CSV table of C-alpha atoms in Angstrom, one decimal:
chain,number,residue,atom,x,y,z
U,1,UNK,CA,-10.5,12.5,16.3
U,2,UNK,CA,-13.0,10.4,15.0
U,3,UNK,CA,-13.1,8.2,11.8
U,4,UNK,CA,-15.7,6.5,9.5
U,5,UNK,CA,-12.5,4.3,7.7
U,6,UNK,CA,-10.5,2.9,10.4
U,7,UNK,CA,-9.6,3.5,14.2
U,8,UNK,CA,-6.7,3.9,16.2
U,9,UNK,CA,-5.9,1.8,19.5
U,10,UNK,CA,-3.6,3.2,21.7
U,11,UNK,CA,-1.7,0.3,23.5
U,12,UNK,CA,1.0,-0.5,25.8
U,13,UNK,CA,5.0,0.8,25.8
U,14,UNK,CA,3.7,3.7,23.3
U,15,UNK,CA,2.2,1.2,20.3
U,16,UNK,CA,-0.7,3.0,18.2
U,17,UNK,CA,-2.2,0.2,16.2
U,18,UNK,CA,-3.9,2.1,13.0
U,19,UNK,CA,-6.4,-0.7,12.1
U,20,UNK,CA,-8.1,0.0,8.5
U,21,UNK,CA,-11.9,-1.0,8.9
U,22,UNK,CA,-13.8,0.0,5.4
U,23,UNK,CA,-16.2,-2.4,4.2
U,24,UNK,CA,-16.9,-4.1,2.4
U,25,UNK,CA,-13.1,-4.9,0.7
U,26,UNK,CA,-10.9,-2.6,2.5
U,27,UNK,CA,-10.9,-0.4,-0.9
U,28,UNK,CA,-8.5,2.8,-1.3
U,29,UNK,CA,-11.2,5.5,-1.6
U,30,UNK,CA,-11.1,9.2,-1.4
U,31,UNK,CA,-12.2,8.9,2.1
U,32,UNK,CA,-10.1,6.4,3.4
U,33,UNK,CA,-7.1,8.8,1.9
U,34,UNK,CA,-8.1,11.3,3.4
U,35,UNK,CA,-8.6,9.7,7.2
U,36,UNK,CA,-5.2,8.2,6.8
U,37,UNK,CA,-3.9,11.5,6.3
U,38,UNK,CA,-5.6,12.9,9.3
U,39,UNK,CA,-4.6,9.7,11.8
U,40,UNK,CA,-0.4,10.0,10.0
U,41,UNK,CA,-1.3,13.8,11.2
U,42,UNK,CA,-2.5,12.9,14.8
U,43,UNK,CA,-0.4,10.1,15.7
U,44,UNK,CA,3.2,12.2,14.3
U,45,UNK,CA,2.0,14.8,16.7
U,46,UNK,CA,1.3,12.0,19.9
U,47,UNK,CA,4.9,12.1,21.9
U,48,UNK,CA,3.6,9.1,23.8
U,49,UNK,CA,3.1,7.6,20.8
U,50,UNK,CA,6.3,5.8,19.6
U,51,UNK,CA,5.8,2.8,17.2
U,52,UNK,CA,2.4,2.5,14.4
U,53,UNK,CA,1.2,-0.9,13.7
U,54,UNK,CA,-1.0,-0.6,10.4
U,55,UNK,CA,-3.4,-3.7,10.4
U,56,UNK,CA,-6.8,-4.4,8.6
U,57,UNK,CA,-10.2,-4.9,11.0
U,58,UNK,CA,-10.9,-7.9,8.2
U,59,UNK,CA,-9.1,-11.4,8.5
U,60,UNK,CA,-8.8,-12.1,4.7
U,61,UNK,CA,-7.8,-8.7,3.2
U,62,UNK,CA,-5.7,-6.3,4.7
U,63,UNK,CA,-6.0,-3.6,1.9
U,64,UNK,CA,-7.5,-4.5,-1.4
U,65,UNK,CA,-6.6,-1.4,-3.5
U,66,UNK,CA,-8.0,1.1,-5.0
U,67,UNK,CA,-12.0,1.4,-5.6
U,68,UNK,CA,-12.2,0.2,-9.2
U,69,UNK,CA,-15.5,1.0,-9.5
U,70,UNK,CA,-14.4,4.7,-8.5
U,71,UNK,CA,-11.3,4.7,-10.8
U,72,UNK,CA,-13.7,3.9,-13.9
U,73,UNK,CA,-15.3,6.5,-12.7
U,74,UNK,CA,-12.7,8.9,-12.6
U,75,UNK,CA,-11.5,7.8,-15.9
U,76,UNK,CA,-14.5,8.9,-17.5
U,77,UNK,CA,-14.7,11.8,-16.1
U,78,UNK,CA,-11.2,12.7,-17.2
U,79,UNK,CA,-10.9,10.9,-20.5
U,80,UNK,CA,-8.3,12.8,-22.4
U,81,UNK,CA,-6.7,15.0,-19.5
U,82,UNK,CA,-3.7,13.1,-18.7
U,83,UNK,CA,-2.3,15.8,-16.0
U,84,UNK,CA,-5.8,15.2,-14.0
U,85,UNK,CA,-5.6,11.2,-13.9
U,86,UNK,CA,-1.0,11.8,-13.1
U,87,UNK,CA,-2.8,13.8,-9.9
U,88,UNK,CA,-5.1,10.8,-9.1
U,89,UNK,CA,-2.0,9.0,-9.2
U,90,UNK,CA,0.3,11.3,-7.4
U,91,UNK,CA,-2.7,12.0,-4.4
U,92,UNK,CA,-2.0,8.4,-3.2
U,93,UNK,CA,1.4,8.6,-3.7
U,94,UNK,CA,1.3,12.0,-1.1
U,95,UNK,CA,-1.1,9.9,1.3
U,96,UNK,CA,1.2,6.6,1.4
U,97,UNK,CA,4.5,8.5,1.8
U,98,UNK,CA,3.3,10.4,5.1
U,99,UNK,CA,4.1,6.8,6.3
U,100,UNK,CA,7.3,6.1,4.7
U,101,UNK,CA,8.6,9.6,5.7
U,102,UNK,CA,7.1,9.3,9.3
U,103,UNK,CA,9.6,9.8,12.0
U,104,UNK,CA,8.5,6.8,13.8
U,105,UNK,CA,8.4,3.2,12.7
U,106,UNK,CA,5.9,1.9,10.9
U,107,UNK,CA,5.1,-2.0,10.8
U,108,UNK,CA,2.5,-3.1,8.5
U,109,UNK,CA,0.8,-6.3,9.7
U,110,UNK,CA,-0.6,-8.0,6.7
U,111,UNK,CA,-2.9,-10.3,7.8
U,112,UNK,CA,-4.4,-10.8,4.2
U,113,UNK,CA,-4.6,-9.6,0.8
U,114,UNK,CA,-2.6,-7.0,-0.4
U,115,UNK,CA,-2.7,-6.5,-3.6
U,116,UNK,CA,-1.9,-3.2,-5.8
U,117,UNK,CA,-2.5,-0.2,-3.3
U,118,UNK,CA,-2.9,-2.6,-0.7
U,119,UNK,CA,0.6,-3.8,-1.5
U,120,UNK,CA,2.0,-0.3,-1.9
U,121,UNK,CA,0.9,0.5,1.4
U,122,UNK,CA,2.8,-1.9,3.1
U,123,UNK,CA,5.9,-0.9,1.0
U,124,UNK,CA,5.8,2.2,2.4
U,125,UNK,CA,5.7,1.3,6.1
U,126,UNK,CA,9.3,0.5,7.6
U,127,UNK,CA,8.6,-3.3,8.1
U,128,UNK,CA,6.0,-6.1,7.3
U,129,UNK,CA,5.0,-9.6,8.7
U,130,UNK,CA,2.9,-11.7,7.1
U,131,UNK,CA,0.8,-13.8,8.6
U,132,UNK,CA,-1.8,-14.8,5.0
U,133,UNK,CA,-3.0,-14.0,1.9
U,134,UNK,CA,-0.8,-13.0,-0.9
U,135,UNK,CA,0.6,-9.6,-1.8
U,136,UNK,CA,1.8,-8.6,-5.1
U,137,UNK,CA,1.8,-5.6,-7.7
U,138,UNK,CA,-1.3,-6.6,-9.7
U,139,UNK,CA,-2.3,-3.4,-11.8
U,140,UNK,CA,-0.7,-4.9,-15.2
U,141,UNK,CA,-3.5,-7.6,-15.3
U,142,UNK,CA,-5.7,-4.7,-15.5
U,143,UNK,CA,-3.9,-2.9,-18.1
U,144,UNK,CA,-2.6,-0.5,-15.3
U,145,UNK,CA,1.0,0.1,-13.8
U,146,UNK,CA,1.2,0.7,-10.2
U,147,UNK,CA,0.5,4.5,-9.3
U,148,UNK,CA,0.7,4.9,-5.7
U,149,UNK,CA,4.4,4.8,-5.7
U,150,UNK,CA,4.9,0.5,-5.8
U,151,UNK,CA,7.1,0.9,-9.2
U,152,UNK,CA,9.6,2.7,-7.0
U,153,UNK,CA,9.6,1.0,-3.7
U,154,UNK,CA,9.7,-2.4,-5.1
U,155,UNK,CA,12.6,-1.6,-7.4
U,156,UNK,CA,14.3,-0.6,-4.6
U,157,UNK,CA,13.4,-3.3,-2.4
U,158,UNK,CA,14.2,-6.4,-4.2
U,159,UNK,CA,15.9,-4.9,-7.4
U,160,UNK,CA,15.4,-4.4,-11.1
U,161,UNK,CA,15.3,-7.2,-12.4
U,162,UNK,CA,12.9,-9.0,-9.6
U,163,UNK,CA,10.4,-5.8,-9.7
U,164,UNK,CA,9.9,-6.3,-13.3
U,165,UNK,CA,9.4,-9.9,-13.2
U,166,UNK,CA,6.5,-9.4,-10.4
U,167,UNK,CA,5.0,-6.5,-11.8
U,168,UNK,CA,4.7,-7.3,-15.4
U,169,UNK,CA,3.7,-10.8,-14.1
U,170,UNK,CA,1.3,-9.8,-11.7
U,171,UNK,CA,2.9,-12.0,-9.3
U,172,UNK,CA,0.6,-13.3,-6.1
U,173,UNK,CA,3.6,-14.1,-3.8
U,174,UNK,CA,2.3,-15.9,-0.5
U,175,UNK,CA,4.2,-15.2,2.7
U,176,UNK,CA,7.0,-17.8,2.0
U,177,UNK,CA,7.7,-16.6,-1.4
U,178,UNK,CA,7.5,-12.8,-0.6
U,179,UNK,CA,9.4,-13.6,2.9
U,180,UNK,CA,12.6,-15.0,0.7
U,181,UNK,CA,12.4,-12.2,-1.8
U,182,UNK,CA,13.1,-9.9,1.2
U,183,UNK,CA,9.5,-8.4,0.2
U,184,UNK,CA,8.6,-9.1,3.9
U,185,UNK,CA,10.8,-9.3,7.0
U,186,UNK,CA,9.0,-12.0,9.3
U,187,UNK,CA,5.8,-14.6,8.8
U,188,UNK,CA,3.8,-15.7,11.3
U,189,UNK,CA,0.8,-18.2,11.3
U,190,UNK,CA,-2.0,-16.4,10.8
U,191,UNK,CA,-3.5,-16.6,14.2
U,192,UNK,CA,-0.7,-15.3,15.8
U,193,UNK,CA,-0.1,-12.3,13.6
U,194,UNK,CA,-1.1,-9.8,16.0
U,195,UNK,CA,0.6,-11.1,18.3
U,196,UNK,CA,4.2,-11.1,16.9
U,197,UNK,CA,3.6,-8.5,15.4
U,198,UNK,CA,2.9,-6.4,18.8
U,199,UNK,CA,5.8,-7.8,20.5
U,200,UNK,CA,8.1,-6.6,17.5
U,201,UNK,CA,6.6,-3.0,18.2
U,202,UNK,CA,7.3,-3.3,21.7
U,203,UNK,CA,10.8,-4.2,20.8
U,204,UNK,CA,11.2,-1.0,18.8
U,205,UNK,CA,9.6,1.4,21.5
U,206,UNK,CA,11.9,0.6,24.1
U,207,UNK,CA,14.8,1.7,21.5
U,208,UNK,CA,16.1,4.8,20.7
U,209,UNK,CA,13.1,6.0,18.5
U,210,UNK,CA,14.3,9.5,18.2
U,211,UNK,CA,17.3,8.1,16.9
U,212,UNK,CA,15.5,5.5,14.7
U,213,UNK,CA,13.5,8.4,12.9
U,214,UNK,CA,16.6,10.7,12.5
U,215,UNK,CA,17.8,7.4,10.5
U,216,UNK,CA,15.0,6.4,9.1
U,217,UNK,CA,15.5,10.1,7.3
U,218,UNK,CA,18.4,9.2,6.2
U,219,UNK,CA,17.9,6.1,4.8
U,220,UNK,CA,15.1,7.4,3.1
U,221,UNK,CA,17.2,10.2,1.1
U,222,UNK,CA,19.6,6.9,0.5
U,223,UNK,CA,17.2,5.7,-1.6
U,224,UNK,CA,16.6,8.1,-4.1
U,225,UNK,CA,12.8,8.2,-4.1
U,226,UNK,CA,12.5,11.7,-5.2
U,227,UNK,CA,10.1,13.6,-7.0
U,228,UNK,CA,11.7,12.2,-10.4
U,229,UNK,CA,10.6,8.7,-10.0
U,230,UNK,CA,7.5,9.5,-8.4
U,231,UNK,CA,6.5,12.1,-11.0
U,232,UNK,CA,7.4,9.3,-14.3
U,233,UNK,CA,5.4,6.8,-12.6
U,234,UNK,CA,2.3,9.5,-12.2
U,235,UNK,CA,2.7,10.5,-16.0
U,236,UNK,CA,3.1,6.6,-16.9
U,237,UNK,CA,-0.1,5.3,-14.6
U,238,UNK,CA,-2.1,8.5,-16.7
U,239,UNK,CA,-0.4,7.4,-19.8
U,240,UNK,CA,-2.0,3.9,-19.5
U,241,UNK,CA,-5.4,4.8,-20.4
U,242,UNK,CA,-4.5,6.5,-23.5
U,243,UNK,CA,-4.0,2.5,-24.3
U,244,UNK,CA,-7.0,0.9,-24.3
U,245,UNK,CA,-6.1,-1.6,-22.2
U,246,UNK,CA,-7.3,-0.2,-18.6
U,247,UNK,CA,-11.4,-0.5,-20.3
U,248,UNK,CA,-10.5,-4.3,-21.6
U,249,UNK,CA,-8.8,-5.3,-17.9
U,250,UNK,CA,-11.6,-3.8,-15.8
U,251,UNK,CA,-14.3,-5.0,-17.7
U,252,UNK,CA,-12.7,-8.3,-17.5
U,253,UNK,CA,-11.9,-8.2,-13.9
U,254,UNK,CA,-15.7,-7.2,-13.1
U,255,UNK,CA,-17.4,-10.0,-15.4
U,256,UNK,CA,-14.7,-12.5,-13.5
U,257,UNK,CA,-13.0,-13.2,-17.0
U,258,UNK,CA,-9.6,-13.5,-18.4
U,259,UNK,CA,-8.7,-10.1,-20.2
U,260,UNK,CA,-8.4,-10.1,-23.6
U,261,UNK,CA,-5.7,-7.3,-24.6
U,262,UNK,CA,-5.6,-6.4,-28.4
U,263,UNK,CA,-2.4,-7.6,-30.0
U,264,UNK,CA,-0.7,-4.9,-32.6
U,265,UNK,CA,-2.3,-6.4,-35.7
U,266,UNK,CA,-5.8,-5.8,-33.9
U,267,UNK,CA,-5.6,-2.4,-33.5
């Protein structure tokens, strides 16, 4: 197949590497969904295929989240119908759990910035090393929540009590700090990323990867993430621009200012 979003490498010992290339930022459009969708769909169906490395074309910014300029957009167009923006939200929940239910592994090899969507994609994927940047749950300093499934990965990853800290916080975490929350399983210098990161792959694909996927199924059902959670955090991202606080946060993140949020007796 051919994409205009990112490309796919086929390498040695059965290692795809699925490296995001779209321009300018590495932004979550509708396009980028939808060819990440189609290479989940091509590489599942590969047998020679064993282990996916996710990885960004662009040094500082492995994904950068979703197309603000788009969401506004979207907004607009669906002021007042909730049920339309939950199905924004659920959409990339659907396209970032083709990886997390994937019956292969799936490393994500963060060699930069990934922050809100960016950061959810790498939850989703079965492990990730670090080699710069920061990566963190950000949407709340936009008067957001995470909607592409973070609220419920993260949870389950480093706990409740942890999640909340980092996403009500917006916390930046750089490899160290996420590496000792357990957010990430390995950090490399940044140079030699790629590098660790492909031998970890080859590692995998000379395992049992039939097994590993069978497994990976299970542990996945182990976890509980279910329509239920999924579903709350759709209504709850749609429920955020009933607020107010979405226009304040992305005005404020476009004109590079602090946001403003209107306290009770303002509004």
């Amino acid at each position: 197949m051919s994409y205009e979003t990112l490309r796919i490498e086929r390498r040695d010992k059965g290692v795809a590497w699925l490296i995001i290339d779209h321009p300018p930022a590495n932004a979550i459009s509708e396009r980028l969904m939808e060819e990440l969708e189609k290479a989940a769909d091509e590489l599942e169906a590969d047998s020679k295929v064993r282990v996916i490395v996710i990885a960004s074309a662009h040094p500082k910014t492995f994904l950068a989240g979703a197309d603000l300029k788009d969401m506004i957009q979207r907004g607009t167009q669906l002021a007042g119908n909730e049920a339309g923006i939950a199905e924004q939200s659920a959409r990339m929940q659907r396209c970032f759990d083709r990886f997390a239910a994937m019956p292969k592994p799936v490393i994500a090899a963060i060699n930069g910035y990934a922050l809100g969507g960016g950061c959810e994609l790498a939850l989703a994927c079965d492990f990730r090393l670090m080699g710069g940047g920061n990566i963190g749950l950000t949407e709340v300093s936009l008067g957001l929540i995470p909607g592409a499934g973070g609220t419920q990965r993260l949870t389950r990853l480093v706990g409740r009590a942890k999640a909340t800290e980092l996403i009500f916080l917006a916390r930046r975490l750089d490899p160290q700090e996420a590496l000792a929350l357990g957010l990430v399983h390995r950090v490399a210098p940044p140079e030699r990323l790629e590098e660790e990161a492909a031998a970890f792959a080859e590692q995998l694909s000379e395992g049992a990867v039939r097994a590993m996927g069978l497994a990976k199924r299970a542990i996945y059902a182990a976890e509980g993430l279910g329509e239920d959670g999924f579903g709350i955090e759709a209504a709850s991202f749609a429920a955020t621009f009933k607020t107010g606080e979405p226009a304040i946060g992305l005005a404020a993140f476009f004109q590079k200012k602090q946001p403003q949020f209107l306290r009770e007796t303002e509004g």
